[in-house]
Amino acid sequence: RRQRQMCIETDNAERRKLTLPLDFLDEGVDYLADIYLDGSETDPANPQKIRRIVRKSDRIELPLAPDGGAALHLKPKNNR
């Protein structure tokens, strides 16, 4: 059975922190989350990539730079 992958994107005009609850994910499944953040005000040319394992009960904090954004790619950890 092929499991689903998801992409979430956001953009922003002012600096803020976005909290994304992951309660829409499937219960009991570990997901590989690739989080892409725009560079900071002091270093806008260097975006960040963060990789972590998440589950339905987790929340992801996305620090958004002014005029920046974030993208999140989620896929089941066992999905090749």
GROMACS .gro file of C-alpha atoms in nm:
model
   80
    1ARG     CA    1   0.000   0.000   0.000
    2ARG     CA    2   0.143   0.336  -0.098
    3GLN     CA    3   0.113   0.596   0.176
    4ARG     CA    4   0.058   0.963   0.110
    5GLN     CA    5   0.306   1.247   0.104
    6MET     CA    6   0.211   1.605   0.184
    7CYS     CA    7   0.352   1.950   0.120
    8ILE     CA    8   0.257   2.257   0.322
    9GLU     CA    9   0.372   2.608   0.236
   10THR     CA   10   0.327   2.948   0.397
   11ASP     CA   11   0.453   3.299   0.340
   12ASN     CA   12   0.458   3.597   0.568
   13ALA     CA   13   0.488   3.977   0.566
   14GLU     CA   14   0.615   4.027   0.922
   15ARG     CA   15   0.829   3.827   1.163
   16ARG     CA   16   0.625   3.576   1.361
   17LYS     CA   17   0.623   3.218   1.484
   18LEU     CA   18   0.368   2.980   1.338
   19THR     CA   19   0.272   2.670   1.535
   20LEU     CA   20   0.150   2.387   1.315
   21PRO     CA   21  -0.031   2.101   1.493
   22LEU     CA   22   0.011   1.771   1.309
   23ASP     CA   23  -0.318   1.617   1.422
   24PHE     CA   24  -0.415   1.559   1.058
   25LEU     CA   25  -0.149   1.286   1.023
   26ASP     CA   26  -0.233   0.915   1.046
   27GLU     CA   27  -0.229   0.764   1.394
   28GLY     CA   28   0.067   0.537   1.475
   29VAL     CA   29   0.274   0.641   1.171
   30ASP     CA   30   0.617   0.806   1.195
   31TYR     CA   31   0.670   1.075   0.931
   32LEU     CA   32   0.992   1.220   0.797
   33ALA     CA   33   0.954   1.599   0.797
   34ASP     CA   34   1.179   1.814   0.580
   35ILE     CA   35   1.133   2.175   0.692
   36TYR     CA   36   1.262   2.456   0.470
   37LEU     CA   37   1.288   2.806   0.621
   38ASP     CA   38   1.389   3.129   0.450
   39GLY     CA   39   1.708   3.288   0.577
   40SER     CA   40   1.698   3.527   0.871
   41GLU     CA   41   1.698   3.906   0.848
   42THR     CA   42   2.071   3.907   0.912
   43ASP     CA   43   2.144   3.629   0.663
   44PRO     CA   44   1.860   3.614   0.406
   45ALA     CA   45   2.069   3.437   0.143
   46ASN     CA   46   2.107   3.122   0.354
   47PRO     CA   47   1.784   2.925   0.388
   48GLN     CA   48   1.772   2.646   0.644
   49LYS     CA   49   1.673   2.284   0.604
   50ILE     CA   50   1.575   2.086   0.911
   51ARG     CA   51   1.491   1.716   0.907
   52ARG     CA   52   1.310   1.542   1.190
   53ILE     CA   53   1.074   1.256   1.266
   54VAL     CA   54   0.722   1.361   1.365
   55ARG     CA   55   0.394   1.197   1.464
   56LYS     CA   56   0.029   1.293   1.484
   57SER     CA   57   0.069   1.422   1.842
   58ASP     CA   58   0.354   1.663   1.753
   59ARG     CA   59   0.354   2.034   1.671
   60ILE     CA   60   0.608   2.211   1.453
   61GLU     CA   61   0.721   2.565   1.536
   62LEU     CA   62   0.803   2.764   1.221
   63PRO     CA   63   0.993   3.088   1.286
   64LEU     CA   64   0.901   3.304   0.986
   65ALA     CA   65   1.132   3.585   0.876
   66PRO     CA   66   0.985   3.917   0.753
   67ASP     CA   67   0.881   3.877   0.389
   68GLY     CA   68   0.983   3.513   0.420
   69GLY     CA   69   0.815   3.181   0.438
   70ALA     CA   70   0.846   2.812   0.504
   71ALA     CA   71   0.775   2.483   0.333
   72LEU     CA   72   0.722   2.145   0.489
   73HIS     CA   73   0.739   1.809   0.314
   74LEU     CA   74   0.597   1.513   0.506
   75LYS     CA   75   0.617   1.150   0.407
   76PRO     CA   76   0.576   0.828   0.602
   77LYS     CA   77   0.917   0.719   0.730
   78ASN     CA   78   0.879   0.369   0.586
   79ASN     CA   79   0.773   0.502   0.242
   80ARG     CA   80   1.061   0.461   0.001
   0.00000   0.00000   0.00000
